[in-house]
Amino acid sequence: MTMQEPQDDFEVDAHQVKAWLSAPEEIAFLDLREHGQYGEGHPFLAVPLPYSRLELEVRRLLPRRDVRIVLLDDADGVAELAARRLKSLGYPRLHKARGGAAGWAGAGFTLYQGVNVPSKTLGELVEEACATPHLTAIQLSEMRESGKALLHLDGRPLEEFRRMTVPGARCCPNAELGHRISALVDDPETPVLVSCAGRTRSIIGAQSLIALGLPNPVYALENGTQGWELAGLALERGAERSYPEALSEAEIAASRARGREAIRRYGLPVVDEMTLDAWARDLERTFYCFDVRGAEDYAAGHHPLASHAPGGQLVQASDGWIAVRGARIALVDDTGSRAAMAALWLRAMGHDVTILDPDCERCEWTREAPHGLFRGPPLEVPGLAVLAPEDLPGLLAAGAQILDFRHSQDYRRGHIEGAIWAIRPRLGQLAPDPARPLVLIAEDPLKAALAAVDLEELGCAEIRYMPVDEASWAAAGLRVVESEGPSDAEAIDRLLFVHDRHAGNHEAMRAYLAWELGLVGQLDAQERAVFDLETLQPR
């Protein structure tokens, strides 16, 4: 069988994929469509891996090459393209979902809008199962006006916190809540409120503090910043209030005690270094190893097998790190409180998660990139010749074509006159003239190099890369123009699903919150069975 020839069972129907998703064997269900296509409707357990970045992300997401893989596209030939690329990287067990996303819907299965759907569904199920205490925006406003003591923590990363937050909140990403809470509040009577932009991280953050045994009254802010704005209250933008980075020995000891008690209370499995090493060598199971601490702690030193996945975001966007259902997952944390909470929620999502014993003797940690768990040859992407902006006019005079691979919105705001917006899965529709030189513009040279692989298959031979540098473009006399295109329908990299909910659009906010609240009601029996809420019950 040549690389271009699919195996006999390459194409499978949606019912077969559904059956595989419930079977004990590991499976990766990859949605190859671009961000906008995926966000407008995808199967519940499909993991986003857009074809435009396939080779750049696949080894991280699929470290075991002989895992069963199902590819989903728009029945537009992208699955076949991806299969060729994946076979060249040593992935042999490839299948295509017949009919693409439309075939999935045609079989009677739901296509879910939005992103991180399993994680957001978890939040709604947790609130339902645990009766998470909450405050409304109006209740919070009244509490603030009364002068009552309150510790208000925003459970999102600092970058999101800066964009907008409820006035008075302090940034403390969810994974850090239990680790740093002793440095943030010393009175067990002071209420603690956790918020985010919507619902999920508010709920999960509040329940994390409750699960860790914090004696304070703990609440989630109902509907987060969107609920605050919908109540007619003003948000704060550009805030920099964050958690204290340095902890005292007593505060670290308190974090360790909370982690140890949570591990005991919820029966979370713990492994030692020897087991971790054996799993890394096991060829029969996919293995992920994540350090769930903050970026500053990870940079200071980490386990050589562990890649960085801050625990709050690992739970919030699990499909950005875990692509294989049934994989082994180990979490690393020096005190255990962050790993305990990430493990609790990931296990509730049906994942097989353990914790590297925080009390075991550490091997020598490193500041280098993790050794990696992918077993295969390194990615080889042929480099492209780099074109200087001052040389472009001469090449254009010789008939060159410019393809601009930046985000569609960046292209609209300004591109070199004559450049055509391009995206990798639709290069065949552009039908570039193989006889003319091509100049590819992209923020990442690897992104351009991957597109060049497809262009070469289309017969293009003379391909160069030009970096994004508008100052150099201007200095070379290249005219930059705005455009109304590509149209929203063509801009498949852009998710339009309530895209302006953070830009003051109240209708979009209400639609988004209704979407979150409605997720549980869309689940079929198989999708509901993914979650194991019994793991949230203390032993």
Coordinates of C-alpha atoms in Angstrom, one line a residue:
M1 CA 0.0 0.0 0.0
T2 CA 1.5 3.4 -1.0
M3 CA 1.2 6.5 1.1
Q4 CA -1.5 7.8 -1.1
E5 CA -3.7 4.7 -0.9
P6 CA -6.2 4.5 1.9
Q7 CA -6.7 1.3 3.7
D8 CA -9.9 -0.7 2.9
D9 CA -11.7 0.6 6.0
F10 CA -10.5 4.2 5.7
E11 CA -14.1 5.5 5.5
V12 CA -16.4 4.7 8.3
D13 CA -19.9 5.9 9.1
A14 CA -21.0 8.0 12.1
H15 CA -22.6 5.1 13.9
Q16 CA -19.3 3.1 13.8
V17 CA -17.4 6.2 15.2
K18 CA -20.0 6.5 18.0
A19 CA -19.4 2.8 18.9
W20 CA -15.7 3.3 18.9
L21 CA -16.0 6.3 21.2
S22 CA -17.7 4.0 23.8
A23 CA -15.3 1.1 23.4
P24 CA -12.4 0.5 25.8
E25 CA -9.8 1.0 23.1
E26 CA -8.1 4.4 22.9
I27 CA -9.3 6.7 20.1
A28 CA -8.5 10.1 18.8
F29 CA -11.4 11.8 17.0
L30 CA -9.9 14.8 15.2
D31 CA -11.8 17.6 13.7
L32 CA -9.6 18.9 10.9
R33 CA -11.7 22.0 10.1
E34 CA -10.6 25.5 10.9
H35 CA -11.6 27.3 14.1
G36 CA -14.6 29.0 12.7
Q37 CA -16.0 25.8 11.1
Y38 CA -15.4 23.8 14.2
G39 CA -16.9 26.4 16.5
E40 CA -20.1 26.5 14.5
G41 CA -20.8 22.8 15.0
H42 CA -18.8 19.7 15.9
P43 CA -19.3 16.3 17.6
F44 CA -19.2 16.4 21.4
L45 CA -15.9 14.4 21.7
A46 CA -14.2 15.7 18.5
V47 CA -10.9 17.4 19.3
P48 CA -10.0 20.5 17.2
L49 CA -6.8 20.0 15.1
P50 CA -7.1 22.4 12.1
Y51 CA -5.4 21.1 9.0
S52 CA -3.6 24.4 8.7
R53 CA -1.5 23.4 11.8
L54 CA -1.7 19.7 11.6
E55 CA 1.9 18.7 11.6
L56 CA 2.8 21.4 14.2
E57 CA 0.4 20.1 16.8
V58 CA -0.2 16.4 16.2
R59 CA 2.9 14.9 17.9
R60 CA 2.0 16.8 21.1
L61 CA -1.6 15.7 21.0
L62 CA -1.0 12.1 19.7
P63 CA 2.3 10.9 21.3
R64 CA 1.6 7.2 20.5
R65 CA 1.6 6.7 16.8
D66 CA -0.5 3.5 16.5
V67 CA -3.6 4.9 18.3
R68 CA -6.8 4.6 16.3
I69 CA -7.5 8.0 14.6
V70 CA -10.8 9.2 13.1
L71 CA -10.6 12.3 10.9
L72 CA -13.6 14.6 10.4
D73 CA -13.8 17.3 7.7
D74 CA -16.5 19.0 5.7
A75 CA -16.5 16.2 3.1
D76 CA -14.2 18.4 1.1
G77 CA -11.1 16.2 0.7
V78 CA -9.2 17.6 3.7
A79 CA -9.4 14.3 5.5
E80 CA -7.6 12.6 2.6
L81 CA -4.9 15.4 2.6
A82 CA -4.5 15.0 6.4
A83 CA -4.2 11.2 6.1
R84 CA -1.3 11.5 3.7
R85 CA 0.5 13.9 6.1
L86 CA -0.2 11.7 9.1
K87 CA 1.0 8.6 7.3
S88 CA 4.2 10.3 6.5
L89 CA 4.7 10.9 10.2
G90 CA 4.1 7.3 11.0
Y91 CA 0.5 7.2 12.0
P92 CA -1.0 4.0 10.3
R93 CA -4.5 3.6 11.8
L94 CA -6.4 6.3 10.0
H95 CA -10.1 6.5 9.3
K96 CA -12.4 9.2 7.8
A97 CA -15.9 9.9 9.1
R98 CA -18.1 9.4 6.1
G99 CA -19.9 12.6 5.0
G100 CA -17.9 14.8 7.3
A101 CA -19.7 17.0 9.8
A102 CA -22.9 17.0 7.7
G103 CA -22.8 13.2 7.8
W104 CA -22.6 13.2 11.6
A105 CA -25.7 15.4 11.8
G106 CA -27.4 13.3 9.1
A107 CA -27.0 10.2 11.3
G108 CA -29.0 12.0 14.0
F109 CA -26.2 13.1 16.2
T110 CA -25.8 16.6 17.6
L111 CA -23.3 19.1 16.3
Y112 CA -22.3 21.4 19.2
Q113 CA -21.6 25.1 18.8
G114 CA -18.8 26.8 20.7
V115 CA -15.4 25.5 21.9
N116 CA -14.2 23.5 24.9
V117 CA -17.7 21.9 25.1
P118 CA -16.9 18.9 27.3
S119 CA -15.2 21.3 29.9
K120 CA -18.1 23.7 29.9
T121 CA -20.6 20.9 30.2
L122 CA -18.6 19.7 33.2
G123 CA -19.2 23.1 34.9
E124 CA -22.9 22.9 34.4
L125 CA -23.0 19.3 35.7
V126 CA -20.9 20.2 38.7
E127 CA -23.2 23.1 39.6
E128 CA -26.2 20.8 39.3
A129 CA -24.6 18.0 41.3
C130 CA -22.9 20.1 44.0
A131 CA -25.5 23.0 44.3
T132 CA -22.6 25.4 44.0
P133 CA -23.4 28.6 46.1
H134 CA -23.5 31.7 44.0
L135 CA -24.0 35.5 44.2
T136 CA -25.7 37.5 41.5
A137 CA -24.1 40.7 40.2
I138 CA -26.7 42.7 42.1
Q139 CA -26.0 40.8 45.3
L140 CA -22.3 41.4 44.9
S141 CA -22.8 45.1 44.2
E142 CA -24.9 45.5 47.3
M143 CA -22.3 43.6 49.4
R144 CA -19.6 46.0 48.1
E145 CA -21.7 49.0 48.8
S146 CA -22.4 47.8 52.4
G147 CA -18.6 47.6 53.0
K148 CA -18.8 44.0 54.0
A149 CA -15.4 42.2 53.9
L150 CA -15.0 40.0 50.8
L151 CA -12.2 38.4 48.9
H152 CA -13.1 38.5 45.2
L153 CA -10.8 36.3 43.0
D154 CA -11.0 36.1 39.2
G155 CA -10.1 32.6 38.2
R156 CA -8.8 33.4 34.6
P157 CA -5.2 33.9 33.5
L158 CA -3.8 37.4 33.8
E159 CA -4.1 38.1 30.0
E160 CA -7.9 37.5 30.2
F161 CA -8.2 39.4 33.5
R162 CA -6.6 42.5 32.0
R163 CA -9.2 42.6 29.2
M164 CA -12.0 43.1 31.6
T165 CA -13.0 42.2 35.1
V166 CA -15.4 43.1 37.8
P167 CA -14.0 46.1 39.7
G168 CA -12.2 45.0 42.9
A169 CA -11.4 41.5 41.7
R170 CA -7.9 40.1 42.0
C171 CA -6.5 37.7 39.4
C172 CA -5.8 34.2 40.7
P173 CA -6.1 31.5 38.1
N174 CA -8.2 28.5 39.2
A175 CA -5.3 26.1 39.7
E176 CA -3.6 28.6 42.1
L177 CA -6.6 29.2 44.3
G178 CA -6.0 26.5 46.8
H179 CA -2.3 26.8 46.6
R180 CA -2.2 30.6 47.4
I181 CA -5.4 31.1 49.4
S182 CA -3.5 31.3 52.7
A183 CA -1.6 34.3 51.4
L184 CA -4.9 36.0 50.3
V185 CA -7.2 35.6 53.3
D186 CA -6.5 34.9 57.0
D187 CA -10.0 35.3 58.4
P188 CA -12.1 32.1 58.1
E189 CA -15.3 34.2 58.2
T190 CA -14.4 36.3 55.2
P191 CA -16.5 35.3 52.2
V192 CA -14.5 34.3 49.1
L193 CA -16.0 34.8 45.6
V194 CA -14.7 33.4 42.4
S195 CA -15.6 34.8 39.0
C196 CA -14.7 34.5 35.3
A197 CA -16.1 35.8 32.0
G198 CA -19.0 33.4 32.0
R199 CA -19.9 30.5 34.2
T200 CA -17.5 27.5 34.0
R201 CA -14.4 28.8 35.8
S202 CA -16.5 30.6 38.4
I203 CA -18.2 27.3 39.3
I204 CA -15.1 25.1 39.1
G205 CA -13.0 27.6 41.0
A206 CA -15.6 27.9 43.8
Q207 CA -16.1 24.2 44.0
S208 CA -12.3 23.7 44.1
L209 CA -12.0 25.8 47.3
I210 CA -14.9 23.9 48.8
A211 CA -13.4 20.5 47.9
L212 CA -10.1 21.6 49.4
G213 CA -11.8 22.2 52.7
L214 CA -11.6 26.0 52.9
P215 CA -13.6 27.0 56.0
N216 CA -14.7 30.3 54.5
P217 CA -18.1 30.8 52.8
V218 CA -17.3 30.3 49.1
Y219 CA -19.4 31.5 46.2
A220 CA -19.3 31.6 42.4
L221 CA -20.3 34.9 40.6
E222 CA -23.4 34.0 38.6
N223 CA -22.6 34.5 34.9
G224 CA -19.3 36.3 35.6
T225 CA -18.4 39.5 33.9
Q226 CA -21.2 39.1 31.4
G227 CA -23.7 38.9 34.2
W228 CA -22.2 42.0 35.8
E229 CA -22.5 44.0 32.5
L230 CA -26.0 42.7 31.8
A231 CA -27.0 44.0 35.2
G232 CA -26.0 47.5 34.1
L233 CA -22.7 47.7 36.0
A234 CA -19.4 48.8 34.5
L235 CA -16.4 46.5 34.1
E236 CA -12.8 47.4 34.8
R237 CA -10.2 47.1 32.0
G238 CA -6.5 47.0 32.2
A239 CA -6.3 45.8 35.8
E240 CA -3.0 44.3 37.0
R241 CA -4.0 43.0 40.5
S242 CA -2.6 39.5 40.8
Y243 CA -1.8 36.9 43.4
P244 CA 1.4 37.1 45.5
E245 CA 4.1 35.0 43.7
A246 CA 6.2 34.4 46.7
L247 CA 4.8 32.2 49.5
S248 CA 6.1 31.8 53.0
E249 CA 7.1 28.4 54.3
A250 CA 3.9 28.2 56.3
E251 CA 1.8 29.0 53.3
I252 CA 3.5 26.3 51.3
A253 CA 3.0 23.9 54.1
A254 CA -0.7 24.8 54.1
S255 CA -0.9 24.1 50.4
R256 CA 0.8 20.8 50.9
A257 CA -1.6 19.8 53.7
R258 CA -4.7 20.8 51.6
G259 CA -3.4 18.7 48.7
R260 CA -2.6 15.7 50.8
E261 CA -6.1 15.9 52.5
A262 CA -7.9 16.2 49.1
I263 CA -6.0 13.2 47.7
R264 CA -7.1 11.2 50.7
R265 CA -10.7 12.5 50.8
Y266 CA -11.4 11.8 47.2
G267 CA -9.3 8.7 46.8
L268 CA -7.2 10.2 44.0
P269 CA -4.6 7.8 42.7
V270 CA -0.9 8.6 43.4
V271 CA 2.1 7.1 41.6
D272 CA 5.9 7.2 42.2
E273 CA 8.8 8.1 39.8
M274 CA 9.4 4.5 38.8
T275 CA 5.8 4.1 37.6
L276 CA 5.9 7.3 35.7
D277 CA 9.1 6.2 34.0
A278 CA 7.5 2.8 33.1
W279 CA 4.4 4.5 31.6
A280 CA 6.6 6.7 29.5
R281 CA 8.2 3.5 27.9
D282 CA 4.9 1.6 27.6
L283 CA 4.1 1.2 23.9
E284 CA 0.5 0.0 24.5
R285 CA -1.0 3.1 26.1
T286 CA -1.0 6.8 25.2
F287 CA 0.6 8.8 28.1
Y288 CA 0.4 12.5 28.8
C289 CA 2.4 14.1 31.6
F290 CA 1.5 17.7 32.6
D291 CA 3.0 20.1 35.2
V292 CA -0.1 21.9 36.4
R293 CA 1.7 24.7 38.3
G294 CA 1.9 28.3 37.1
A295 CA 4.3 29.4 34.4
E296 CA 6.8 30.9 36.8
D297 CA 7.1 27.7 38.8
Y298 CA 7.4 25.6 35.7
A299 CA 10.1 27.8 34.3
A300 CA 12.1 27.5 37.6
G301 CA 12.3 23.7 37.2
H302 CA 10.1 20.8 36.2
H303 CA 10.0 17.1 35.7
P304 CA 11.8 16.1 32.5
L305 CA 8.7 14.3 31.1
A306 CA 6.2 17.1 32.0
S307 CA 4.9 19.7 29.5
H308 CA 3.3 22.8 31.0
A309 CA -0.5 22.8 31.3
P310 CA -1.7 25.2 34.1
G311 CA -4.3 23.2 35.9
G312 CA -7.2 25.7 35.6
Q313 CA -6.8 25.9 31.9
L314 CA -6.2 22.2 31.5
V315 CA -9.6 21.7 33.0
Q316 CA -11.2 24.6 31.2
A317 CA -9.8 23.6 27.8
S318 CA -9.0 19.9 28.2
D319 CA -9.4 19.2 24.4
G320 CA -6.4 21.5 23.8
W321 CA -4.1 19.1 25.6
I322 CA -5.8 15.7 25.6
A323 CA -6.8 14.3 22.2
V324 CA -6.9 10.6 23.0
R325 CA -9.9 9.1 24.9
G326 CA -8.7 6.4 27.2
A327 CA -5.1 7.7 27.6
R328 CA -3.1 7.7 30.8
I329 CA -2.6 11.1 32.3
A330 CA -0.1 12.0 35.1
L331 CA -0.1 15.4 36.8
V332 CA 2.9 16.9 38.5
D333 CA 2.8 19.5 41.3
D334 CA 5.3 20.1 44.1
T335 CA 2.7 20.6 46.9
G336 CA -0.2 18.5 45.5
S337 CA -3.1 21.0 45.9
R338 CA -3.1 22.1 42.2
A339 CA -2.7 18.5 40.9
A340 CA -5.4 17.3 43.3
M341 CA -8.0 19.7 41.9
A342 CA -7.1 19.2 38.3
A343 CA -7.2 15.5 38.8
L344 CA -10.6 15.7 40.5
W345 CA -12.2 17.5 37.6
L346 CA -10.5 15.6 34.8
R347 CA -11.6 12.3 36.4
A348 CA -15.1 13.6 36.6
M349 CA -14.8 14.1 32.8
G350 CA -14.0 10.4 32.4
H351 CA -10.2 10.7 32.1
D352 CA -7.7 8.2 33.6
V353 CA -5.7 10.6 35.8
T354 CA -3.1 10.0 38.5
I355 CA -0.8 12.3 40.5
L356 CA 2.9 12.1 40.9
D357 CA 3.3 11.7 44.7
P358 CA 4.1 15.2 45.9
D359 CA 6.0 13.6 48.9
C360 CA 8.2 11.3 46.9
E361 CA 11.9 12.2 46.3
R362 CA 12.2 14.1 43.0
C363 CA 14.5 13.1 40.2
E364 CA 16.6 16.0 39.0
W365 CA 14.3 18.6 37.5
T366 CA 15.2 20.6 34.5
R367 CA 14.6 24.0 32.9
E368 CA 14.9 22.5 29.5
A369 CA 12.0 21.6 27.2
P370 CA 10.5 18.2 28.2
H371 CA 12.1 15.1 26.7
G372 CA 8.8 14.4 25.0
L373 CA 6.7 11.3 24.7
F374 CA 6.3 11.1 21.0
R375 CA 8.0 8.0 19.6
G376 CA 9.0 8.8 16.0
P377 CA 11.2 10.7 13.8
P378 CA 11.5 14.5 14.2
L379 CA 9.3 16.7 12.2
E380 CA 11.1 17.7 9.0
V381 CA 9.6 20.7 7.2
P382 CA 11.7 21.9 4.2
G383 CA 12.6 25.5 4.7
L384 CA 11.6 28.2 2.2
A385 CA 13.9 30.8 0.7
V386 CA 13.2 34.1 2.4
L387 CA 12.3 37.0 0.2
A388 CA 13.3 40.6 1.3
P389 CA 10.5 43.1 0.9
E390 CA 12.7 45.3 -1.4
D391 CA 13.0 42.3 -3.8
L392 CA 9.2 41.8 -4.1
P393 CA 8.5 44.5 -6.8
G394 CA 10.9 42.9 -9.2
L395 CA 9.4 39.5 -8.6
L396 CA 5.9 40.9 -9.1
A397 CA 7.0 42.4 -12.4
A398 CA 8.0 38.8 -13.3
G399 CA 4.4 37.7 -12.6
A400 CA 4.7 36.5 -9.0
Q401 CA 1.5 35.8 -7.0
I402 CA 1.3 36.7 -3.3
L403 CA -0.7 34.5 -0.9
D404 CA -1.3 35.9 2.5
F405 CA -1.8 33.2 5.2
R406 CA -2.4 35.5 8.2
H407 CA -5.6 35.5 10.1
S408 CA -8.5 36.7 8.0
Q409 CA -9.1 39.7 10.2
D410 CA -5.5 40.8 10.0
Y411 CA -5.7 40.5 6.2
R412 CA -8.8 42.7 6.1
R413 CA -7.1 45.4 8.2
G414 CA -4.2 45.6 5.9
H415 CA -2.4 43.6 3.3
I416 CA 0.1 44.2 0.4
E417 CA -1.9 45.3 -2.6
G418 CA -2.6 42.4 -4.9
A419 CA -2.1 39.7 -2.2
I420 CA -4.8 37.0 -2.0
W421 CA -6.0 35.7 1.3
A422 CA -5.2 32.0 1.6
I423 CA -5.7 29.2 4.1
R424 CA -4.2 25.8 3.7
P425 CA -7.3 23.6 3.4
R426 CA -8.6 25.6 0.5
L427 CA -5.5 26.0 -1.6
G428 CA -6.9 23.7 -4.3
Q429 CA -9.8 26.2 -4.7
L430 CA -7.4 29.0 -5.3
A431 CA -5.9 27.1 -8.2
P432 CA -2.6 29.0 -8.3
D433 CA -0.8 29.1 -11.6
P434 CA 2.2 26.7 -11.3
A435 CA 4.1 28.6 -13.9
R436 CA 4.2 31.8 -11.8
P437 CA 6.5 32.3 -8.7
L438 CA 4.7 32.3 -5.4
V439 CA 5.3 34.5 -2.3
L440 CA 3.8 33.3 0.9
I441 CA 3.2 35.7 3.8
A442 CA 2.7 34.3 7.3
E443 CA 3.5 35.2 10.9
D444 CA 5.1 31.7 11.3
P445 CA 7.6 30.4 8.7
L446 CA 6.5 26.9 9.6
K447 CA 2.9 27.7 8.7
A448 CA 4.1 28.9 5.3
A449 CA 6.3 25.8 4.9
L450 CA 3.4 23.4 5.6
A451 CA 1.3 25.3 3.0
A452 CA 4.2 24.9 0.6
V453 CA 3.9 21.1 0.9
D454 CA 0.4 21.3 -0.5
L455 CA 1.3 23.9 -3.1
E456 CA 4.1 21.7 -4.4
E457 CA 1.6 18.9 -4.8
L458 CA -0.5 21.3 -6.9
G459 CA 2.5 21.7 -9.2
C460 CA 4.0 25.0 -7.8
A461 CA 7.8 24.9 -7.8
E462 CA 9.1 28.4 -7.2
I463 CA 7.9 29.3 -3.7
R464 CA 9.4 31.9 -1.3
Y465 CA 8.5 33.1 2.1
M466 CA 8.2 36.8 3.3
P467 CA 7.8 37.6 7.0
V468 CA 5.2 39.9 8.3
D469 CA 6.9 43.3 8.8
E470 CA 4.8 46.2 7.8
A471 CA 7.5 48.8 8.6
S472 CA 9.8 47.0 6.1
W473 CA 7.0 46.7 3.6
A474 CA 6.5 50.5 3.8
A475 CA 10.3 51.1 3.5
A476 CA 10.3 49.0 0.3
G477 CA 7.5 51.1 -1.2
L478 CA 4.9 48.3 -1.0
R479 CA 1.4 49.6 -0.7
V480 CA -0.7 48.2 2.1
V481 CA -4.5 48.3 1.6
E482 CA -7.6 47.4 3.5
S483 CA -10.2 45.0 2.3
E484 CA -13.8 43.9 3.1
G485 CA -12.8 40.3 2.1
P486 CA -12.7 37.5 2.8
S487 CA -16.4 37.4 3.5
D488 CA -17.5 36.0 6.8
A489 CA -18.5 32.8 5.0
E490 CA -15.0 32.5 3.5
A491 CA -13.1 33.4 6.7
I492 CA -13.3 29.9 8.1
D493 CA -10.5 30.7 10.6
R494 CA -12.8 33.1 12.4
L495 CA -15.4 31.9 15.0
L496 CA -18.5 34.1 14.6
F497 CA -20.5 32.3 17.3
V498 CA -21.4 35.2 19.7
H499 CA -18.0 36.6 18.8
D500 CA -18.7 40.1 20.1
R501 CA -20.0 39.1 23.6
H502 CA -17.0 40.8 25.2
A503 CA -17.5 44.0 23.1
G504 CA -20.6 45.3 24.9
N505 CA -23.1 43.3 22.7
H506 CA -25.8 42.4 25.3
E507 CA -27.7 40.1 22.8
A508 CA -24.5 38.1 22.2
M509 CA -23.9 37.8 26.0
R510 CA -27.4 36.5 26.6
A511 CA -27.0 34.1 23.7
Y512 CA -23.7 32.8 25.1
L513 CA -25.0 32.3 28.6
A514 CA -28.1 30.6 27.3
W515 CA -25.8 28.3 25.3
E516 CA -23.8 27.3 28.4
L517 CA -27.0 26.7 30.4
G518 CA -28.4 24.6 27.5
L519 CA -25.4 22.3 27.0
V520 CA -26.5 19.6 29.5
G521 CA -29.9 19.4 27.8
Q522 CA -28.3 18.5 24.4
L523 CA -26.4 15.4 25.7
D524 CA -27.4 12.0 24.5
A525 CA -27.0 9.0 26.7
Q526 CA -23.4 8.2 25.5
E527 CA -22.2 11.8 25.9
R528 CA -23.7 12.0 29.4
A529 CA -22.0 8.7 30.3
V530 CA -18.6 10.3 29.6
F531 CA -18.9 12.1 32.9
D532 CA -18.3 10.3 36.3
L533 CA -19.7 12.6 38.9
E534 CA -19.4 9.9 41.5
T535 CA -15.7 10.8 41.7
L536 CA -16.7 14.1 43.3
Q537 CA -18.1 12.2 46.4
P538 CA -15.7 12.1 49.4
R539 CA -14.5 8.6 50.2

